[in-house]
Amino acid sequence: MEPFKILKGKTVPLDRVNIDTDQIIPKQFLKRIERTGFGEFLFNDWRFNNDGSLKKDFILNKDIYRSSSILLTGDNFGSGSSREHAAWALYDYGFRSILAPSFADIFYNNCFQNGLLPIILPKEKIIDLIDESINNDGLELTIDLESQVIFNINLEINIKFDIDPYRKYCMLNGLDNIGLTLQHIDKIEKFEKLKN
Amino acid sequence: MVNNNPKTLLDKIWESHVVYEEESQPSILYVDLHLIHEVTTPQAFEGLRLAGRKVRRPDLTVATADHNTPTWDRAKPITDPISKQQLTTLSENCKEFGITLYDMNHPLQGIVHVIGPEQGYTRPGMVIVCGDSHTSTHGAFGSLAFGIGTSEVEHVLATQTLRQFKPKSMEIRVDGSLGFGVTAKDVILGIIGKIGVAGATGYAVEYTGEVIRSLSMESRMTICNMSIEAGGRAGMVAPDKTTFQYIEGRTNAPKGEEFDKSIEKWSSLNTDVGAEYDKLVCVSGDDIEPYVTWGTNPGMVVPVTEVIPDPEFFDNLQEKESAARALKYMGLKSGTPISEIAIDRVFIGSCTNSRIEDLEAAALIIQGRRVNANVSAMVVPGSYAVKKEAENLGIDKIFKDAGFDWREAGCSMCLGMNPDILDPGERCASTSNRNFEGRQGKGGRTHLVSPQMAAAAAIAGHFVDVRDW
């Protein structure tokens, strides 16, 4: 996993609530056995017409938002299916961080396993950022994970955010959870002996 | 250090599975049963191979092929080469790592959340995980069961543990009794309608109260199954006599003296008097009616006696927009009575409602009648064992005589990864768990209902109140 330290990128506002993982990556694309290549199918039914052409009115398809790496969205993002393909698709498309008032649990966990940083901000802050993003044709933000702050170039925006210290540590260092757990293999063995 | 404070069921299971914990870090939690299927595991096995790791406990891992499997005659070839590759990959991985597999030609194959309990793998007090959000189903046995992503699947394969923060606890108490024609599906749809699709996010839910106690294991599984649709990490019911009776005699369950000892142990798996939950929700069973979802998430639900709501009456701008978008997608107008909505398809199946009790209940409704000429209806049993039992009871004949398609076991049109999908614009009364946009096929319109409600709609061609049937 790539370490996540500082991200400078453009935002795209997807102002909807309860976006489920079936929308993020529809089921017909879950049949692949690789982790990569899901980006082209991200939000497939919202991005593409039946003939494969782009739906021009969908926000991700607007030219000014094409190179965005920060997604601004509504409550309960990533609800529904546990498919990690949703996190893979967002990452593969180019997103590195998602800002929302709340996330669904399994999706939230999946993001951290893939170097995709989900940040929970108060609803009013998200609404302000969405407005700013629309008014400025894609607001440019910097996310500094080490100091847990989001800001723009003139510091008119300067938002502190919370993150669990363990998850932060793993993200900053791009750490593999399995490797960390295997450091405790003696305790797992002992637990299994006691259990039997 | 012994802690004698009153504990919740969640506390008891959690504490007995912590392998290691350090302050401000997620606990390392031991996993007793790891269920796997073809969709969310290929990348996990590949990760193991790349890192030169083994499956730590193949004996605690059970695999089934369920999501991609066609429900037509199994002798026919799989037409989708990518589906086929995913199924082949699962078979090869199970062979390489020594994991028991219920593949599509296995006589006991079925949906992972149906065969786990049915074959006696699922038992009280366990920590059970699976790369599937409906793993919450197994909590009906008083286990802590939850869905995980593929990276976590790899973590469990390699270590037989998971790193987890303890969820908060929520009690959902359903007192009173259920009226005629009201089912477990209506209980959970009613709960989701009340608390919302994120109402239980961050919580493990324990269902309690007279109504839950009176329910069969099948019904408890239906309720726990859809806990995730309210955002819940897990759903649980403390085990009791009903639970023990269900488990007794199942193939992989403890036998004889060991079973008696297990009951003794399992009987302590309940929330102590005086233990506190982080949140309490009370529902009266008497107020629950047969429900029908009208929108694009399971919280968009009303009793069958009502009309399609007006987005203007929703709380805030986002909710209003969300409701308006849902109505547009669903092709529905505010004010239309639910009973006037005509349907094209009926799907009876899925890990929510495909067990023998569900099929029996639906069969009672349709016995001696014919599926409406405008409706195409299908039944997909949750497993081969369910299918066989239904055939022994003659239930298959009731469905077939009524004009239903009687299919082979699998997830089928709950998510349409196999060839069973809705065409764009088709409207379906479905006993599954998700009415998301495109879930059952691009442009398809899903209404979630109980098996009885789905069966009645198949006959009538539109929704009807089963209480008047």
Tab-separated table of C-alpha atoms in Angstrom, chain A:
chain	number	residue	atom	x	y	z
A	1	MET	CA	0.000	0.000	0.000
A	2	GLU	CA	1.233	3.485	-0.916
A	3	PRO	CA	1.880	5.692	2.130
A	4	PHE	CA	-0.487	8.666	2.442
A	5	LYS	CA	1.233	11.808	3.701
A	6	ILE	CA	0.145	14.990	1.938
A	7	LEU	CA	-2.446	15.131	-0.817
A	8	LYS	CA	-2.926	18.180	-2.980
A	9	GLY	CA	-5.849	17.840	-5.316
A	10	LYS	CA	-9.059	19.068	-6.836
A	11	THR	CA	-12.434	18.293	-5.301
A	12	VAL	CA	-15.546	17.072	-7.036
A	13	PRO	CA	-18.892	17.504	-5.263
A	14	LEU	CA	-21.238	14.515	-5.517
A	15	ASP	CA	-24.039	15.912	-3.440
A	16	ARG	CA	-26.120	12.831	-2.656
A	17	VAL	CA	-26.807	10.858	0.510
A	18	ASN	CA	-26.644	7.083	1.037
A	19	ILE	CA	-24.552	6.309	-2.044
A	20	ASP	CA	-24.282	2.531	-1.926
A	21	THR	CA	-21.486	0.326	-3.215
A	22	ASP	CA	-23.790	-1.054	-5.920
A	23	GLN	CA	-23.681	2.448	-7.467
A	24	ILE	CA	-19.945	2.856	-6.912
A	25	ILE	CA	-19.220	-0.387	-8.743
A	26	PRO	CA	-22.164	-2.366	-10.164
A	27	LYS	CA	-22.202	-6.138	-9.740
A	28	GLN	CA	-21.415	-7.044	-13.339
A	29	PHE	CA	-17.868	-5.799	-12.763
A	30	LEU	CA	-17.192	-7.901	-9.664
A	31	LYS	CA	-16.284	-10.972	-11.642
A	32	ARG	CA	-12.694	-10.012	-12.261
A	33	ILE	CA	-10.111	-11.805	-10.165
A	34	GLU	CA	-7.626	-8.910	-10.065
A	35	ARG	CA	-7.470	-5.902	-7.752
A	36	THR	CA	-6.776	-3.405	-10.509
A	37	GLY	CA	-8.612	-2.009	-13.493
A	38	PHE	CA	-11.912	-1.190	-11.762
A	39	GLY	CA	-11.639	2.597	-12.271
A	40	GLU	CA	-13.158	2.571	-15.728
A	41	PHE	CA	-16.344	1.069	-14.252
A	42	LEU	CA	-16.646	3.501	-11.336
A	43	PHE	CA	-20.249	4.804	-11.036
A	44	ASN	CA	-20.871	2.995	-14.321
A	45	ASP	CA	-24.649	3.427	-14.499
A	46	TRP	CA	-24.407	7.113	-13.571
A	47	ARG	CA	-21.453	7.895	-15.843
A	48	PHE	CA	-22.412	6.083	-19.019
A	49	ASN	CA	-25.410	5.796	-21.317
A	50	ASN	CA	-26.454	2.354	-22.528
A	51	ASP	CA	-24.415	2.812	-25.713
A	52	GLY	CA	-21.287	3.465	-23.643
A	53	SER	CA	-21.195	7.228	-24.285
A	54	LEU	CA	-20.673	9.601	-21.364
A	55	LYS	CA	-23.687	11.106	-19.610
A	56	LYS	CA	-22.784	14.761	-19.974
A	57	ASP	CA	-24.788	15.992	-16.998
A	58	PHE	CA	-23.146	13.664	-14.471
A	59	ILE	CA	-20.710	15.724	-12.452
A	60	LEU	CA	-17.686	13.437	-12.738
A	61	ASN	CA	-17.945	13.780	-16.524
A	62	LYS	CA	-17.593	17.566	-16.538
A	63	ASP	CA	-14.204	18.610	-17.866
A	64	ILE	CA	-13.312	20.740	-14.850
A	65	TYR	CA	-13.750	17.789	-12.521
A	66	ARG	CA	-12.021	15.127	-14.624
A	67	SER	CA	-8.737	15.207	-12.732
A	68	SER	CA	-10.227	15.395	-9.219
A	69	SER	CA	-8.664	13.296	-6.489
A	70	ILE	CA	-10.907	14.366	-3.599
A	71	LEU	CA	-14.569	13.358	-3.500
A	72	LEU	CA	-17.021	15.476	-1.496
A	73	THR	CA	-20.232	13.674	-0.739
A	74	GLY	CA	-23.210	13.132	1.575
A	75	ASP	CA	-24.059	10.993	4.583
A	76	ASN	CA	-23.647	7.223	4.739
A	77	PHE	CA	-21.329	6.944	1.755
A	78	GLY	CA	-20.453	3.348	0.807
A	79	SER	CA	-23.497	1.660	2.323
A	80	GLY	CA	-24.643	-1.811	1.363
A	81	SER	CA	-22.438	-4.561	0.016
A	82	SER	CA	-19.015	-5.234	1.540
A	83	ARG	CA	-17.354	-5.341	-1.906
A	84	GLU	CA	-13.854	-3.893	-1.564
A	85	HIS	CA	-14.074	-3.416	-5.334
A	86	ALA	CA	-15.753	-0.087	-4.444
A	87	ALA	CA	-12.591	1.190	-2.762
A	88	TRP	CA	-10.438	-0.282	-5.554
A	89	ALA	CA	-12.562	1.444	-8.210
A	90	LEU	CA	-12.385	4.848	-6.498
A	91	TYR	CA	-8.615	4.535	-6.066
A	92	ASP	CA	-8.026	3.239	-9.566
A	93	TYR	CA	-10.074	6.127	-11.000
A	94	GLY	CA	-7.773	8.561	-9.227
A	95	PHE	CA	-9.442	9.379	-5.930
A	96	ARG	CA	-7.178	9.456	-2.880
A	97	SER	CA	-9.543	10.917	-0.296
A	98	ILE	CA	-13.287	11.094	0.365
A	99	LEU	CA	-14.843	13.749	2.571
A	100	ALA	CA	-18.318	13.049	3.969
A	101	PRO	CA	-20.382	13.610	7.134
A	102	SER	CA	-20.541	9.824	7.674
A	103	PHE	CA	-19.536	6.534	6.077
A	104	ALA	CA	-20.851	2.978	6.195
A	105	ASP	CA	-18.656	0.803	8.445
A	106	ILE	CA	-17.357	-1.874	6.078
A	107	PHE	CA	-16.576	0.591	3.308
A	108	TYR	CA	-14.796	2.871	5.776
A	109	ASN	CA	-12.532	-0.029	6.843
A	110	ASN	CA	-11.912	-1.049	3.254
A	111	CYS	CA	-10.635	2.438	2.371
A	112	PHE	CA	-7.857	2.267	4.962
A	113	GLN	CA	-6.674	-1.050	3.540
A	114	ASN	CA	-6.066	0.631	0.207
A	115	GLY	CA	-4.480	4.005	0.885
A	116	LEU	CA	-7.756	5.826	0.264
A	117	LEU	CA	-8.345	8.294	3.106
A	118	PRO	CA	-11.970	8.695	4.268
A	119	ILE	CA	-12.410	11.847	6.354
A	120	ILE	CA	-15.475	12.533	8.469
A	121	LEU	CA	-16.360	16.221	8.750
A	122	PRO	CA	-19.385	17.944	10.283
A	123	LYS	CA	-22.278	18.234	7.850
A	124	GLU	CA	-22.120	22.072	7.734
A	125	LYS	CA	-18.457	21.909	6.728
A	126	ILE	CA	-19.225	19.472	3.919
A	127	ILE	CA	-22.078	21.674	2.688
A	128	ASP	CA	-19.726	24.708	2.679
A	129	LEU	CA	-17.046	22.767	0.815
A	130	ILE	CA	-19.570	21.523	-1.735
A	131	ASP	CA	-20.739	25.132	-2.312
A	132	GLU	CA	-17.144	26.352	-2.607
A	133	SER	CA	-16.322	23.550	-4.981
A	134	ILE	CA	-19.296	24.341	-7.236
A	135	ASN	CA	-18.607	28.092	-7.163
A	136	ASN	CA	-14.911	27.665	-7.908
A	137	ASP	CA	-15.180	24.972	-10.559
A	138	GLY	CA	-13.439	22.432	-8.394
A	139	LEU	CA	-11.814	23.738	-5.306
A	140	GLU	CA	-8.156	22.867	-4.831
A	141	LEU	CA	-7.363	21.502	-1.359
A	142	THR	CA	-4.380	20.171	0.505
A	143	ILE	CA	-4.874	17.354	3.007
A	144	ASP	CA	-2.043	16.947	5.476
A	145	LEU	CA	-2.562	13.683	7.321
A	146	GLU	CA	0.329	14.111	9.752
A	147	SER	CA	-1.091	17.375	11.134
A	148	GLN	CA	-4.721	16.333	10.452
A	149	VAL	CA	-5.641	19.466	8.607
A	150	ILE	CA	-7.351	20.383	5.323
A	151	PHE	CA	-6.605	23.797	3.794
A	152	ASN	CA	-6.664	25.764	0.571
A	153	ILE	CA	-3.988	28.009	-0.870
A	154	ASN	CA	-4.994	31.256	0.842
A	155	LEU	CA	-5.935	29.460	4.045
A	156	GLU	CA	-9.511	30.698	3.909
A	157	ILE	CA	-10.269	27.070	4.429
A	158	ASN	CA	-8.454	25.514	7.338
A	159	ILE	CA	-10.184	22.524	8.874
A	160	LYS	CA	-8.863	20.166	11.528
A	161	PHE	CA	-10.098	16.598	11.303
A	162	ASP	CA	-10.104	13.588	13.627
A	163	ILE	CA	-8.709	10.204	12.779
A	164	ASP	CA	-7.979	7.148	14.839
A	165	PRO	CA	-4.227	7.165	15.680
A	166	TYR	CA	-3.635	3.557	14.679
A	167	ARG	CA	-5.238	3.999	11.271
A	168	LYS	CA	-3.308	7.211	10.804
A	169	TYR	CA	-0.037	5.476	11.602
A	170	CYS	CA	-0.764	2.678	9.114
A	171	MET	CA	-1.761	5.153	6.376
A	172	LEU	CA	1.245	7.407	6.892
A	173	ASN	CA	3.580	4.456	6.621
A	174	GLY	CA	1.683	2.383	4.076
A	175	LEU	CA	1.726	-0.558	6.473
A	176	ASP	CA	0.449	-4.032	5.796
A	177	ASN	CA	-1.904	-5.064	8.597
A	178	ILE	CA	-1.157	-8.750	8.155
A	179	GLY	CA	2.532	-8.178	8.760
A	180	LEU	CA	1.713	-6.245	11.936
A	181	THR	CA	-0.587	-8.955	13.251
A	182	LEU	CA	1.904	-11.703	12.468
A	183	GLN	CA	4.269	-10.001	14.934
A	184	HIS	CA	1.849	-11.380	17.551
A	185	ILE	CA	1.786	-14.922	16.215
A	186	ASP	CA	2.924	-16.306	19.596
A	187	LYS	CA	-0.209	-14.859	21.192
A	188	ILE	CA	-2.424	-16.363	18.505
A	189	GLU	CA	-0.816	-19.764	19.058
A	190	LYS	CA	-1.284	-19.464	22.814
A	191	PHE	CA	-4.930	-18.457	22.361
A	192	GLU	CA	-5.551	-21.489	20.159
A	193	LYS	CA	-3.948	-23.828	22.712
A	194	LEU	CA	-6.099	-22.455	25.525
A	195	LYS	CA	-9.193	-22.653	23.353
A	196	ASN	CA	-8.686	-26.343	22.800
